[in-house]
mmCIF file of C-alpha atoms in Angstrom:
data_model
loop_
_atom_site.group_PDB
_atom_site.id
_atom_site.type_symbol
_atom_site.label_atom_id
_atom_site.label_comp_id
_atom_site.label_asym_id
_atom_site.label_seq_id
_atom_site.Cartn_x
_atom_site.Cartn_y
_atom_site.Cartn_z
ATOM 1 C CA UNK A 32 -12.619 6.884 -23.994
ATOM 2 C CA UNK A 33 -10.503 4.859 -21.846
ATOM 3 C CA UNK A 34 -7.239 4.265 -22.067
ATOM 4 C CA UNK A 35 -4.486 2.462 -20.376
ATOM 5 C CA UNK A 36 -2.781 4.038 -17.106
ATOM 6 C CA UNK A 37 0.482 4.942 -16.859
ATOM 7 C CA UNK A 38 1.636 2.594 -15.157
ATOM 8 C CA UNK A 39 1.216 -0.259 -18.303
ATOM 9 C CA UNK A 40 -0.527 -2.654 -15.893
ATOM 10 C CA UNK A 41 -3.433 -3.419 -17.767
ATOM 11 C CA UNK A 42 -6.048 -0.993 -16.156
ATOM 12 C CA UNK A 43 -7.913 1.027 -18.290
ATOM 13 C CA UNK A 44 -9.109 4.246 -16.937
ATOM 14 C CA UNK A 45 -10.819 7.666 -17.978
ATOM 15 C CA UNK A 46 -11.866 10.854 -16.482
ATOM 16 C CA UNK A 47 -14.662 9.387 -14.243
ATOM 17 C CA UNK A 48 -12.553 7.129 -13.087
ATOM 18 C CA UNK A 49 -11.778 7.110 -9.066
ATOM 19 C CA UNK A 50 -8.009 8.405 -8.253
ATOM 20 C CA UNK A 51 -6.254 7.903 -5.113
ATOM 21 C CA UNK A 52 -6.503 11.463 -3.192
ATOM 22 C CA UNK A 53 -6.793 10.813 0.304
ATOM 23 C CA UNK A 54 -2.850 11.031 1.011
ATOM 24 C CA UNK A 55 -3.395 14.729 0.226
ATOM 25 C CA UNK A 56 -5.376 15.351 2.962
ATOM 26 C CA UNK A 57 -2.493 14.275 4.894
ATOM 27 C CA UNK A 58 0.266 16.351 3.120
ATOM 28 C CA UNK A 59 -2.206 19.418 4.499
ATOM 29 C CA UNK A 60 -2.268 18.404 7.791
ATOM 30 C CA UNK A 61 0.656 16.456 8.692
ATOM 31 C CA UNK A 62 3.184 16.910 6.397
ATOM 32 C CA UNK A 63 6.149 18.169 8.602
ATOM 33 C CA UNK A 64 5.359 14.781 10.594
ATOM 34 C CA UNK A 65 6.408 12.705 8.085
ATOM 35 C CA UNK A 66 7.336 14.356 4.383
ATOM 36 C CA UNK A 67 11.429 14.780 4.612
ATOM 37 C CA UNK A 68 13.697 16.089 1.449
ATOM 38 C CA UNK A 69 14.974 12.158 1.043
ATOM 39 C CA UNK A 70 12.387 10.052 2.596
ATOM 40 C CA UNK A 71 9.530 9.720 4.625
ATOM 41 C CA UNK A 72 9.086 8.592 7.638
ATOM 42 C CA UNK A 73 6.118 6.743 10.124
ATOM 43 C CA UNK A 74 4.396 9.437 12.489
ATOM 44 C CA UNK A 75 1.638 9.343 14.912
ATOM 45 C CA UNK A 76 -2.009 10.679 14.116
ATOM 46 C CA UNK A 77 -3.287 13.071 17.060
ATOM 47 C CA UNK A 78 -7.215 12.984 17.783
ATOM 48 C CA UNK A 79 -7.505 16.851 16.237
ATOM 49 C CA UNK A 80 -6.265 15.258 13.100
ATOM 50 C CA UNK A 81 -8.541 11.876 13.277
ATOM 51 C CA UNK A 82 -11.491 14.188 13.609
ATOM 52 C CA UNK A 83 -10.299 16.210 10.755
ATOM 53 C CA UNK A 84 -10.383 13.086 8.925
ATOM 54 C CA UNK A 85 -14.055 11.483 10.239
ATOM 55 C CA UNK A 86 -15.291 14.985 8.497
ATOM 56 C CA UNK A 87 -13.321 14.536 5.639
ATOM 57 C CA UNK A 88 -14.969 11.001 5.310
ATOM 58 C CA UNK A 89 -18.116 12.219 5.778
ATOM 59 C CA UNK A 90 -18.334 15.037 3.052
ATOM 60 C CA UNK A 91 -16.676 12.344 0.836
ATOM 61 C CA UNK A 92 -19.663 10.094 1.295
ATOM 62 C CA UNK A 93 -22.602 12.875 1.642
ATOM 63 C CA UNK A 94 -21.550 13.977 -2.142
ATOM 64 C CA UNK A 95 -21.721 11.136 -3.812
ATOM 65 C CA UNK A 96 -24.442 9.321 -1.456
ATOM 66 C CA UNK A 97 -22.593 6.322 -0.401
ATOM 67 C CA UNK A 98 -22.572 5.048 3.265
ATOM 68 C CA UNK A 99 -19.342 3.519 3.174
ATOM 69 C CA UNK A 100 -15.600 5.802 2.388
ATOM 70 C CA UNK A 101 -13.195 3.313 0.369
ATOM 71 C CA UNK A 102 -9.876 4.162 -0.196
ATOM 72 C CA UNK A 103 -6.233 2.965 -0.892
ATOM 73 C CA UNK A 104 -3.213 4.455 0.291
ATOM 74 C CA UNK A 105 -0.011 3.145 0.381
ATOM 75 C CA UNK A 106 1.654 5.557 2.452
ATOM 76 C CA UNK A 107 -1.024 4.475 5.255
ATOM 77 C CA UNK A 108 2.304 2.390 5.996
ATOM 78 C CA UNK A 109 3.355 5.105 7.565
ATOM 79 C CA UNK A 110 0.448 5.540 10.448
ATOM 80 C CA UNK A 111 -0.958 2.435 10.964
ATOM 81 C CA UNK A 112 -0.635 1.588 14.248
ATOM 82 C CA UNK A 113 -2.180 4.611 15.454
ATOM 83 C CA UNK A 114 -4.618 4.989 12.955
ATOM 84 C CA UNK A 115 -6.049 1.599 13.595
ATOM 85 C CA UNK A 116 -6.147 2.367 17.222
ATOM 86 C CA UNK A 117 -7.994 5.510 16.633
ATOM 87 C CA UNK A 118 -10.743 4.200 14.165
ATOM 88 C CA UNK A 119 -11.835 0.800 15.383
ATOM 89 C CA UNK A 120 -14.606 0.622 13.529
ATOM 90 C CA UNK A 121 -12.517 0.957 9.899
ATOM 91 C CA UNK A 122 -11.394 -1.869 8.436
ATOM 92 C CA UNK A 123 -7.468 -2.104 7.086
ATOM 93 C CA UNK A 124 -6.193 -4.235 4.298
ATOM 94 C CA UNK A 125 -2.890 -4.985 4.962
ATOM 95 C CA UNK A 126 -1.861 -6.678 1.434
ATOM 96 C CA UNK A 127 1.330 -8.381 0.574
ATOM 97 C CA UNK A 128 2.923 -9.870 -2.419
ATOM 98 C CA UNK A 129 5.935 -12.349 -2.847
ATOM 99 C CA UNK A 130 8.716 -10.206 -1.963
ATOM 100 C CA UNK A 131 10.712 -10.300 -5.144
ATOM 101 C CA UNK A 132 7.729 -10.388 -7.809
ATOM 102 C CA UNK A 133 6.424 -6.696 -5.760
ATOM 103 C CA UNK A 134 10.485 -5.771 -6.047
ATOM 104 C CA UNK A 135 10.024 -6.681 -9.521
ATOM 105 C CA UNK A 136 7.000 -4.766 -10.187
ATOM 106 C CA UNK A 137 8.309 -1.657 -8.161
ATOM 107 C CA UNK A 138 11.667 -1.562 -10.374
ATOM 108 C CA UNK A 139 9.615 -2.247 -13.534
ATOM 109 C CA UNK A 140 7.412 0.999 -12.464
ATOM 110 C CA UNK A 141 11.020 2.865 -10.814
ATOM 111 C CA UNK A 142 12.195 2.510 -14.542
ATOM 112 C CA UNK A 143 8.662 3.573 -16.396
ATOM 113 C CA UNK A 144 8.474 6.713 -14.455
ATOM 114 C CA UNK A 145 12.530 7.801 -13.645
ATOM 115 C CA UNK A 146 12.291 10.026 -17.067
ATOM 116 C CA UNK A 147 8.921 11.979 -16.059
ATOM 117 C CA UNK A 148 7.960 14.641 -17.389
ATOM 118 C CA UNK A 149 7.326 18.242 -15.271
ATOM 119 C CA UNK A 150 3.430 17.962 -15.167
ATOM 120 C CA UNK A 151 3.401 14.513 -13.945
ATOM 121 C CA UNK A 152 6.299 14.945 -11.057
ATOM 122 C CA UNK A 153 4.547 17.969 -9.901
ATOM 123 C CA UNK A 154 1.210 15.866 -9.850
ATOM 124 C CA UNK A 155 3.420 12.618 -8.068
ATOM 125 C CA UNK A 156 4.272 15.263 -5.450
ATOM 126 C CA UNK A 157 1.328 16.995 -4.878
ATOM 127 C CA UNK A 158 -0.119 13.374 -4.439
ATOM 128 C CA UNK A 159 2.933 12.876 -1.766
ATOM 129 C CA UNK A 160 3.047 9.304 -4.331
ATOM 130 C CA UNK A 161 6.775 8.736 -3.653
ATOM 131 C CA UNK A 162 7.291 4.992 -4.072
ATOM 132 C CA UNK A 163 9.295 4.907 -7.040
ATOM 133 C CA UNK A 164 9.801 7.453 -9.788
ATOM 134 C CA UNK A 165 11.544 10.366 -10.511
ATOM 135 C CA UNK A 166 9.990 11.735 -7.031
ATOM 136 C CA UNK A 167 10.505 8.842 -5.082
ATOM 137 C CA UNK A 168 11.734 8.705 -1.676
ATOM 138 C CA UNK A 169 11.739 5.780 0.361
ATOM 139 C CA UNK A 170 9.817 4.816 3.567
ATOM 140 C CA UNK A 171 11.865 5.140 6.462
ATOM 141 C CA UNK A 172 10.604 3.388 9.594
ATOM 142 C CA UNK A 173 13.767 4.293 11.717
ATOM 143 C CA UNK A 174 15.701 7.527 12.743
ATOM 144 C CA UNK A 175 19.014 6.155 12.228
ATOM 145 C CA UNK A 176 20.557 3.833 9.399
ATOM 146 C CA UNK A 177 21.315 4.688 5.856
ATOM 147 C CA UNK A 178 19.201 3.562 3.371
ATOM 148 C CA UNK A 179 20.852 1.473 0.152
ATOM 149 C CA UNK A 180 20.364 4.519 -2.474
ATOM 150 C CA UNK A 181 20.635 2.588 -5.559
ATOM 151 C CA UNK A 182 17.232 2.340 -7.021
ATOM 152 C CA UNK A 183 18.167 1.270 -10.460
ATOM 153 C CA UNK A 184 19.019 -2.772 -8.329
ATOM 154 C CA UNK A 185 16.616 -4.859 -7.615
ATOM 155 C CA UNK A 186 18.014 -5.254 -4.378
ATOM 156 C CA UNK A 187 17.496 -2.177 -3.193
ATOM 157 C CA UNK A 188 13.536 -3.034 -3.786
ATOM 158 C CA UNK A 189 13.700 -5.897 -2.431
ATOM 159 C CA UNK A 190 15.738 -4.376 0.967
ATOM 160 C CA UNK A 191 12.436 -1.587 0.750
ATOM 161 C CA UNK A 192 9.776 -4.663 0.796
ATOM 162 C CA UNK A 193 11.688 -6.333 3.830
ATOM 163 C CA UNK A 194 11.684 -3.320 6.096
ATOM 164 C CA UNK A 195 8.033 -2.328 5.276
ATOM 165 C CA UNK A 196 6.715 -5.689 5.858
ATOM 166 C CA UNK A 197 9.376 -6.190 9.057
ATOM 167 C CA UNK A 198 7.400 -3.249 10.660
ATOM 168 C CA UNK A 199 3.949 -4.205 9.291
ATOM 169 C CA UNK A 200 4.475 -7.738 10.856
ATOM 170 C CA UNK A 201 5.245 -6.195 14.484
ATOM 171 C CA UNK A 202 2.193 -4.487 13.672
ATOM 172 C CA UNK A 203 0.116 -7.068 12.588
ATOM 173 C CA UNK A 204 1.216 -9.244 15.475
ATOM 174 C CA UNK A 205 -0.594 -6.824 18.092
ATOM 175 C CA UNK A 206 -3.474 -8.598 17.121
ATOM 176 C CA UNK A 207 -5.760 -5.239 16.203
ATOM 177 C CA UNK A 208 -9.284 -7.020 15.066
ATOM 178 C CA UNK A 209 -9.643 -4.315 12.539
ATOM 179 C CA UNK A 210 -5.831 -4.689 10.983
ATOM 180 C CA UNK A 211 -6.882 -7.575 8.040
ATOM 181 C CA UNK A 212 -3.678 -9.300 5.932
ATOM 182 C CA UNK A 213 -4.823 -9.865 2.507
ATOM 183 C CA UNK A 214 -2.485 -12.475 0.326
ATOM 184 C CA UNK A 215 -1.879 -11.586 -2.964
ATOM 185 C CA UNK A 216 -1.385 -15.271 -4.286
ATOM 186 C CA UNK A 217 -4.125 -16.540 -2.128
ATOM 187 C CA UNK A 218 -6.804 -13.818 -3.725
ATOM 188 C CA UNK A 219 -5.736 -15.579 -7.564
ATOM 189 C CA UNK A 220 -5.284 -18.677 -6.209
ATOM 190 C CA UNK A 221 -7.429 -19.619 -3.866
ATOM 191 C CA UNK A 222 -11.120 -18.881 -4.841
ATOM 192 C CA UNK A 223 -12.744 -19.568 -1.038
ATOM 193 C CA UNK A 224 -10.208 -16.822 0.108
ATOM 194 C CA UNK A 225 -11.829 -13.889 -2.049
ATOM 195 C CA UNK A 226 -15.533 -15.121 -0.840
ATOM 196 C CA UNK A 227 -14.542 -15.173 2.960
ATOM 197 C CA UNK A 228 -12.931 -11.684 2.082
ATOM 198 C CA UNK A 229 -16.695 -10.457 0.890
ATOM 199 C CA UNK A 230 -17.954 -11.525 4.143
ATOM 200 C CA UNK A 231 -15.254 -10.396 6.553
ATOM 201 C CA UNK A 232 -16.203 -6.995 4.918
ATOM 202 C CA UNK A 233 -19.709 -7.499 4.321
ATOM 203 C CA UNK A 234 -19.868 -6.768 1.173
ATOM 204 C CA UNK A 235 -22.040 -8.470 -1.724
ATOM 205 C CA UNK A 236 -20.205 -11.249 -3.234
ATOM 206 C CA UNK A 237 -19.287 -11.524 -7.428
ATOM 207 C CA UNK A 238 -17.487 -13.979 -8.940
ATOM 208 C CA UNK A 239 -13.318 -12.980 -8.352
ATOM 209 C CA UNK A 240 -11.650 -10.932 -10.702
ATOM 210 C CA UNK A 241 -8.260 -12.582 -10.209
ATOM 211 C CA UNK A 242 -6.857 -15.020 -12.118
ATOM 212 C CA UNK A 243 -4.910 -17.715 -11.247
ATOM 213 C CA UNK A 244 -0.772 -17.374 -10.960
ATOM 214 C CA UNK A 245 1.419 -18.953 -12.297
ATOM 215 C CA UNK A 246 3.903 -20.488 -9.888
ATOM 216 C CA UNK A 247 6.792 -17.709 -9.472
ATOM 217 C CA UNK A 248 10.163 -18.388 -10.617
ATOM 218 C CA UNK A 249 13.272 -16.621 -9.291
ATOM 219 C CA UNK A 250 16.232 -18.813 -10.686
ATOM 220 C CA UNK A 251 18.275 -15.499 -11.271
ATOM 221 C CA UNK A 252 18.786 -15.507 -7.939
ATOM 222 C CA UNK A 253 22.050 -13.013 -7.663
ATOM 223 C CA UNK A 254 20.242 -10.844 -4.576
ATOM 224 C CA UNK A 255 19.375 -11.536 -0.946
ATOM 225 C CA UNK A 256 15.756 -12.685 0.103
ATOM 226 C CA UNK A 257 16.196 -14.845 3.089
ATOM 227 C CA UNK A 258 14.751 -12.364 5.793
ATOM 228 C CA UNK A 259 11.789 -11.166 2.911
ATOM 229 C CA UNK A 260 10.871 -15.101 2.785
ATOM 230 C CA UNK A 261 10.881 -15.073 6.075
ATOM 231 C CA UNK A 262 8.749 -12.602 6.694
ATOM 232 C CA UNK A 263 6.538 -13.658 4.290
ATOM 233 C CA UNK A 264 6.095 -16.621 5.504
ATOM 234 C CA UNK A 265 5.177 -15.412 8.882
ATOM 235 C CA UNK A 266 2.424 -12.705 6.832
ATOM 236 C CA UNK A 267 1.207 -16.153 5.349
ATOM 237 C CA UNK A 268 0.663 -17.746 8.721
ATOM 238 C CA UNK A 269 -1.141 -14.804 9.789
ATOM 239 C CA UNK A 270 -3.698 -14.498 7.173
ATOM 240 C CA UNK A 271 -4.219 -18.010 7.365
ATOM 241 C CA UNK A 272 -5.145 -17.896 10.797
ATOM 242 C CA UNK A 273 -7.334 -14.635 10.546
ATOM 243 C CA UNK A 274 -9.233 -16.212 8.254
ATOM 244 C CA UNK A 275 -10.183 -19.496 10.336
ATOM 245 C CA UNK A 276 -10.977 -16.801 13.306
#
């Protein structure tokens, strides 16, 4: 029987459902790279390790006879740049959000999970799924500087959205074919956008499953968001031009 996730987000799942397990192959094999006690931090992937992973892949697909591997991973923020380099033939969706509805949504979900239970921090852990909770620790994408530790403001998710997307623009601006931005509010808005998706990843084409938003409203506006709307901005240039390319 299926039942709502966690998270309150409207998805239904049950036990065949896919989960997101890749990032534990990582925790075996890299996580004194990037796992720290408070945060973690980006880290390079060495060509032992890719292999590792192309094998990985492979067994993935083999077992349940599919000849493409699918999977999402936040922390994938972490090792981009030298992922993408080392797999040109994968594709990457980069996706982004209006800064303050994700900070939103990330407090919303900081606040659902800050009172977890054992079982499900051990699980969080074991999944290395740090982005809000009681696990969480933040993404770190420089040595020095002390991150804002107050987690209960929504300034404090709004400060994590600007540095992740202020190092996934210098990223994206390097121009790697196989690094793809993906708009949020262009996927629900914008029906053209989720067909020319289907093709840029040739895959068959059904109707979208997104529905239209409703313009965002941040009148309450007692935080600071001019360098996120910035940035944002700049993401939404991108993807526009990647998708006339």
């Amino acid at each position: 029987i299926s039942q709502e996730r966690a998270h309150g987000d409207g998805i239904y799942v049950d036990f065949d459902s896919p989960e997101a397990l890749e990032e534990v192959f990582w925790r075996v094999h890299c996580r004194s790279k990037y796992i720290r006690d408070e945060h973690l931090c980006t880290h390079k992937v060495d060509p032992e390790t890719v292999l590792a992973l192309k094998r990985y892949q492979n067994n993935v697909c083999y077992k349940y006879g599919k000849p493409r591997y699918l999977a999402k991973n936040n922390n994938h923020i972490l090792r981009i740049r030298s992922l993408a380099e080392a797999l040109p033939d994968t594709c990457f969706l980069v996706l982004f959000r209006d800064p303050v509805s994700q900070a939103k949504s990330l407090l919303k979900q900081h606040n659902k999970f800050i009172d977890a239970d054992t079982f499900t921090r051990r699980y969080m852990t074991w999944l290395a799924h740090h982005e809000f909770g009681a696990t969480h620790r933040p993404f770190q994408f420089f040595e020095h500087g002390k991150l804002n530790a107050d987690a209960s403001d929504l300034q404090y998710w709004i400060d994590r959205w600007t540095g992740a997307y202020a190092y996934l623009l210098d990223v994206l601006e390097e121009n790697l074919p196989n690094l793809i931005p993906v708009s949020y509010e262009k996927l629900c808005n914008e029906p053209d956008y989720w067909g020319w998706l289907c093709y840029r990843l040739n895959i068959q084409y059904k109707p979208s499953p997104f529905r239209r938003l409703e313009e965002a409203s941040h009148n309450e506006q007692n935080f600071s968001i001019d360098r996120s709307c910035a940035i944002y901005q700049k993401l939404m240039k991108i993807s526009t031009r990647v998708t006339c390319t």
